[in-house]
PDB file of C-alpha atoms in Angstrom:
ATOM      1  CA  LEU K 161     -24.949  10.587  23.894  1.00 84.00           C
ATOM      2  CA  ASN K 162     -23.831  10.206  20.316  1.00 89.00           C
ATOM      3  CA  ILE K 163     -20.185  10.123  19.478  1.00 90.00           C
ATOM      4  CA  HIS K 164     -19.418  10.348  15.780  1.00 89.00           C
ATOM      5  CA  ASP K 165     -16.363   9.214  14.000  1.00 86.00           C
ATOM      6  CA  VAL K 166     -15.299   7.163  16.872  1.00 87.00           C
ATOM      7  CA  ASN K 167     -11.422   6.626  17.340  1.00 84.00           C
ATOM      8  CA  LYS K 168      -9.087   5.307  20.057  1.00 82.00           C
ATOM      9  CA  ASP K 169      -9.211   8.591  21.995  1.00 87.00           C
ATOM     10  CA  ASP K 170     -13.007   7.960  22.811  1.00 88.00           C
ATOM     11  CA  GLU K 171     -12.162   4.770  24.782  1.00 86.00           C
ATOM     12  CA  ALA K 172     -13.239   5.645  28.250  1.00 84.00           C
ATOM     13  CA  MET K 173     -15.999   4.978  31.174  1.00 83.00           C
ATOM     14  CA  TYR K 174     -19.066   7.112  30.345  1.00 87.00           C
ATOM     15  CA  PHE K 175     -21.768   8.102  32.977  1.00 82.00           C
ATOM     16  CA  CYS K 176     -25.025   9.859  32.686  1.00 88.00           C
ATOM     17  CA  GLY K 177     -25.805  12.187  35.407  1.00 86.00           C
ATOM     18  CA  ARG K 178     -28.582  14.348  36.542  1.00 86.00           C
ATOM     19  CA  SER K 179     -28.949  17.203  38.742  1.00 87.00           C
ATOM     20  CA  GLU K 180     -31.495  17.454  41.685  1.00 84.00           C
ATOM     21  CA  VAL K 181     -31.289  20.510  43.595  1.00 83.00           C
ATOM     22  CA  ASN K 182     -27.602  20.804  44.587  1.00 84.00           C
ATOM     23  CA  ILE K 183     -26.739  17.104  44.086  1.00 86.00           C
ATOM     24  CA  ILE K 184     -25.709  15.413  40.863  1.00 84.00           C
ATOM     25  CA  LYS K 185     -26.660  11.609  40.672  1.00 82.00           C
ATOM     26  CA  PHE K 186     -24.725   9.466  38.299  1.00 78.00           C
ATOM     27  CA  THR K 187     -25.803   6.072  36.667  1.00 74.00           C
ATOM     28  CA  SER K 188     -23.376   3.169  37.133  1.00 73.00           C
ATOM     29  CA  GLY K 189     -21.731   3.941  33.832  1.00 73.00           C
ATOM     30  CA  ILE K 190     -20.678   2.074  30.623  1.00 79.00           C
ATOM     31  CA  PHE K 191     -17.097   1.414  29.335  1.00 79.00           C
ATOM     32  CA  LEU K 192     -16.716   1.995  25.653  1.00 84.00           C
ATOM     33  CA  SER K 193     -13.933  -0.171  24.247  1.00 80.00           C
ATOM     34  CA  VAL K 194     -12.716   0.857  20.722  1.00 81.00           C
ATOM     35  CA  ARG K 195     -10.972  -1.811  18.607  1.00 74.00           C
ATOM     36  CA  ASP K 196      -8.179  -0.998  16.278  1.00 68.00           C
ATOM     37  CA  LYS K 197      -8.819  -1.090  12.565  1.00 64.00           C
ATOM     38  CA  PRO K 198      -8.833  -4.505  11.139  1.00 58.00           C
ATOM     39  CA  HIS K 199      -5.593  -5.669   9.531  1.00 64.00           C
ATOM     40  CA  LEU K 200      -5.529  -4.805   5.905  1.00 68.00           C
ATOM     41  CA  ASN K 201      -4.471  -7.895   3.766  1.00 80.00           C
ATOM     42  CA  ILE K 202      -2.621  -6.709   0.745  1.00 85.00           C
ATOM     43  CA  THR K 203      -0.421  -8.847  -1.649  1.00 89.00           C
ATOM     44  CA  VAL K 204       1.976  -7.482  -4.161  1.00 92.00           C
ATOM     45  CA  LEU K 205       2.923  -9.752  -6.971  1.00 93.00           C
ATOM     46  CA  GLN K 206       5.671  -9.483  -9.563  1.00 94.00           C
ATOM     47  CA  SER K 207       7.290 -11.830 -12.023  1.00 87.00           C
ATOM     48  CA  SER K 208      10.871 -12.494 -10.533  1.00 83.00           C
ATOM     49  CA  VAL K 209      13.126 -12.436 -13.735  1.00 79.00           C
ATOM     50  CA  LEU K 210      12.879 -11.223 -17.017  1.00 82.00           C
ATOM     51  CA  ASP K 211      14.878 -12.930 -20.088  1.00 87.00           C
ATOM     52  CA  PRO K 212      17.870 -10.819 -20.681  1.00 91.00           C
ATOM     53  CA  VAL K 213      17.279  -7.858 -22.973  1.00 91.00           C
ATOM     54  CA  PRO K 214      19.399  -6.433 -25.663  1.00 93.00           C
ATOM     55  CA  ALA K 215      20.548  -2.593 -25.089  1.00 92.00           C
ATOM     56  CA  GLY K 216      17.936  -0.258 -26.232  1.00 92.00           C
ATOM     57  CA  ALA K 217      14.916  -2.675 -25.785  1.00 92.00           C
ATOM     58  CA  SER K 218      11.957  -1.719 -23.940  1.00 93.00           C
ATOM     59  CA  VAL K 219      10.535  -3.811 -20.980  1.00 93.00           C
ATOM     60  CA  THR K 220       7.139  -3.595 -19.504  1.00 92.00           C
ATOM     61  CA  LEU K 221       7.188  -4.670 -15.797  1.00 93.00           C
ATOM     62  CA  GLN K 222       4.068  -5.903 -14.346  1.00 93.00           C
ATOM     63  CA  CYS K 223       2.844  -5.401 -10.609  1.00 92.00           C
ATOM     64  CA  SER K 224      -0.500  -7.092  -9.523  1.00 92.00           C
ATOM     65  CA  VAL K 225      -2.010  -5.777  -6.132  1.00 90.00           C
ATOM     66  CA  LEU K 226      -4.520  -8.022  -4.396  1.00 89.00           C
ATOM     67  CA  SER K 227      -6.604  -6.601  -1.547  1.00 81.00           C
ATOM     68  CA  GLU K 228      -9.568  -8.097   0.522  1.00 73.00           C
ATOM     69  CA  SER K 229     -11.126  -4.730   0.451  1.00 63.00           C
ATOM     70  CA  ARG K 230     -11.456  -1.479  -1.745  1.00 61.00           C
ATOM     71  CA  THR K 231      -8.261  -0.329  -3.003  1.00 56.00           C
ATOM     72  CA  ALA K 232      -9.157   3.432  -3.519  1.00 56.00           C
ATOM     73  CA  GLU K 233      -6.326   4.623  -1.327  1.00 63.00           C
ATOM     74  CA  LEU K 234      -3.536   2.960  -2.982  1.00 74.00           C
ATOM     75  CA  GLN K 235      -0.335   4.691  -3.876  1.00 82.00           C
ATOM     76  CA  VAL K 236       2.110   2.503  -5.989  1.00 87.00           C
ATOM     77  CA  LEU K 237       5.886   3.192  -6.105  1.00 89.00           C
ATOM     78  CA  TRP K 238       8.580   1.537  -8.470  1.00 92.00           C
ATOM     79  CA  PHE K 239      12.157   1.355  -6.977  1.00 90.00           C
ATOM     80  CA  ARG K 240      15.106   0.068  -8.595  1.00 90.00           C
ATOM     81  CA  ALA K 241      17.998  -1.376  -6.707  1.00 87.00           C
ATOM     82  CA  ALA K 242      21.334  -2.159  -8.311  1.00 82.00           C
ATOM     83  CA  PRO K 243      24.609  -3.458  -7.077  1.00 75.00           C
ATOM     84  CA  SER K 244      26.426  -0.070  -7.979  1.00 73.00           C
ATOM     85  CA  GLN K 245      24.010   1.943  -5.492  1.00 72.00           C
ATOM     86  CA  SER K 246      23.953   1.860  -1.743  1.00 70.00           C
ATOM     87  CA  TYR K 247      20.299   2.525  -1.785  1.00 70.00           C
ATOM     88  CA  PRO K 248      17.370   1.930  -4.064  1.00 73.00           C
ATOM     89  CA  GLN K 249      15.950   4.816  -6.024  1.00 75.00           C
ATOM     90  CA  ILE K 250      12.337   5.868  -6.461  1.00 77.00           C
ATOM     91  CA  ILE K 251      11.662   5.924 -10.347  1.00 80.00           C
ATOM     92  CA  TYR K 252       8.034   6.057 -10.689  1.00 78.00           C
ATOM     93  CA  THR K 253       4.739   6.597  -8.616  1.00 78.00           C
ATOM     94  CA  HIS K 254       1.078   5.627  -9.421  1.00 72.00           C
ATOM     95  CA  HIS K 255      -2.105   6.889  -7.668  1.00 66.00           C
ATOM     96  CA  ASN K 256      -4.868   4.543  -7.867  1.00 56.00           C
ATOM     97  CA  SER K 257      -6.870   4.593 -11.133  1.00 57.00           C
ATOM     98  CA  SER K 258     -10.182   2.801 -11.663  1.00 54.00           C
ATOM     99  CA  LEU K 259      -8.902   1.872 -15.065  1.00 59.00           C
ATOM    100  CA  GLN K 260      -6.229  -0.327 -13.545  1.00 71.00           C
ATOM    101  CA  CYS K 261      -8.496  -2.112 -11.183  1.00 75.00           C
ATOM    102  CA  GLU K 262     -11.062  -5.067 -11.401  1.00 77.00           C
ATOM    103  CA  SER K 263     -13.458  -4.150  -8.601  1.00 73.00           C
ATOM    104  CA  SER K 264     -14.874  -7.791  -8.484  1.00 72.00           C
ATOM    105  CA  THR K 265     -11.564  -9.336  -7.465  1.00 74.00           C
ATOM    106  CA  HIS K 266     -10.170  -6.434  -5.816  1.00 79.00           C
ATOM    107  CA  THR K 267      -7.149  -6.481  -8.200  1.00 86.00           C
ATOM    108  CA  CYS K 268      -5.140  -3.743  -9.603  1.00 85.00           C
ATOM    109  CA  VAL K 269      -2.604  -4.165 -12.207  1.00 88.00           C
ATOM    110  CA  TYR K 270       0.229  -1.472 -12.601  1.00 89.00           C
ATOM    111  CA  ASN K 271       2.658  -1.507 -15.580  1.00 90.00           C
ATOM    112  CA  LEU K 272       5.888   0.334 -15.802  1.00 90.00           C
ATOM    113  CA  SER K 273       7.639   0.652 -19.399  1.00 91.00           C
ATOM    114  CA  LYS K 274      11.416   1.185 -19.231  1.00 91.00           C
ATOM    115  CA  ASN K 275      14.151   1.387 -22.003  1.00 93.00           C
ATOM    116  CA  ILE K 276      17.083  -0.565 -21.036  1.00 92.00           C
ATOM    117  CA  PHE K 277      19.973   1.295 -22.757  1.00 92.00           C
ATOM    118  CA  SER K 278      23.120   0.190 -20.521  1.00 90.00           C
ATOM    119  CA  LEU K 279      23.800  -1.586 -17.270  1.00 88.00           C
ATOM    120  CA  ASP K 280      22.832   1.541 -15.407  1.00 87.00           C
ATOM    121  CA  ASP K 281      19.334   0.645 -16.227  1.00 90.00           C
ATOM    122  CA  THR K 282      19.670  -3.049 -15.014  1.00 90.00           C
ATOM    123  CA  GLY K 283      18.956  -4.340 -11.428  1.00 89.00           C
ATOM    124  CA  THR K 284      15.904  -5.422  -9.460  1.00 90.00           C
ATOM    125  CA  TYR K 285      12.728  -3.299  -9.842  1.00 92.00           C
ATOM    126  CA  TYR K 286      10.449  -3.442  -7.049  1.00 91.00           C
ATOM    127  CA  CYS K 287       6.893  -2.546  -6.953  1.00 92.00           C
ATOM    128  CA  ALA K 288       5.674  -1.196  -3.494  1.00 90.00           C
ATOM    129  CA  VAL K 289       2.218  -0.295  -2.187  1.00 88.00           C
ATOM    130  CA  VAL K 290       1.667   2.551   0.304  1.00 82.00           C
ATOM    131  CA  LEU K 291      -1.516   2.099   2.434  1.00 77.00           C
ATOM    132  CA  CYS K 292      -2.247   3.369   5.853  1.00 73.00           C
ATOM    133  CA  GLY K 293       1.162   4.465   6.574  1.00 73.00           C
ATOM    134  CA  LYS K 294       2.697   1.088   5.678  1.00 78.00           C
ATOM    135  CA  ILE K 295       4.765   0.175   2.763  1.00 84.00           C
ATOM    136  CA  ILE K 296       4.341  -3.521   1.093  1.00 87.00           C
ATOM    137  CA  PHE K 297       6.917  -4.571  -1.297  1.00 90.00           C
ATOM    138  CA  GLY K 298       6.806  -6.991  -3.990  1.00 91.00           C
ATOM    139  CA  ASN K 299       9.438  -9.551  -4.457  1.00 90.00           C
ATOM    140  CA  GLY K 300      11.080  -7.508  -7.252  1.00 91.00           C
ATOM    141  CA  THR K 301      11.702  -8.279 -10.928  1.00 93.00           C
ATOM    142  CA  ARG K 302      15.260  -8.756 -12.063  1.00 92.00           C
ATOM    143  CA  VAL K 303      16.191  -6.985 -15.384  1.00 93.00           C
ATOM    144  CA  GLN K 304      19.570  -8.036 -17.082  1.00 91.00           C
ATOM    145  CA  LEU K 305      21.384  -6.788 -20.189  1.00 90.00           C
ATOM    146  CA  GLY K 306      21.753  -9.485 -22.822  1.00 85.00           C
ATOM    147  CA  GLU K 307      23.360  -9.834 -26.190  1.00 77.00           C
ATOM    148  CA  ASN K 308      22.586  -7.590 -29.016  1.00 66.00           C
TER     149      ASN K 308
END
């Protein structure tokens, strides 16, 4: 018996049987136990605060994603949370790109460039990684408006 692409539904007691005339004889059987996939260890790093920026300035926010394994399935989202909003809004998404990743260290770096025109553009910008149905957030980078 060969089972391809084993998953949790394949966990069961398996018996081998043979037919002799009108009788089927079975072996004692073997139990196949299927373990869950190993926990993926992902870390999302962001600088916490930028210096206040003058209106009209451009900022580049950086998000580093460190993983113990290959990061080919990553989707990276950027959110902005502001005191005037009751919920954060998604402002940009990245799908994994080999140009942004260093394979030897399993690190990917994502940048978001944003023009800060007014208080409406300030707040805390969060980088988040979607992987295997889970969302892992960074600590956020606070963007403040400064003097011109």
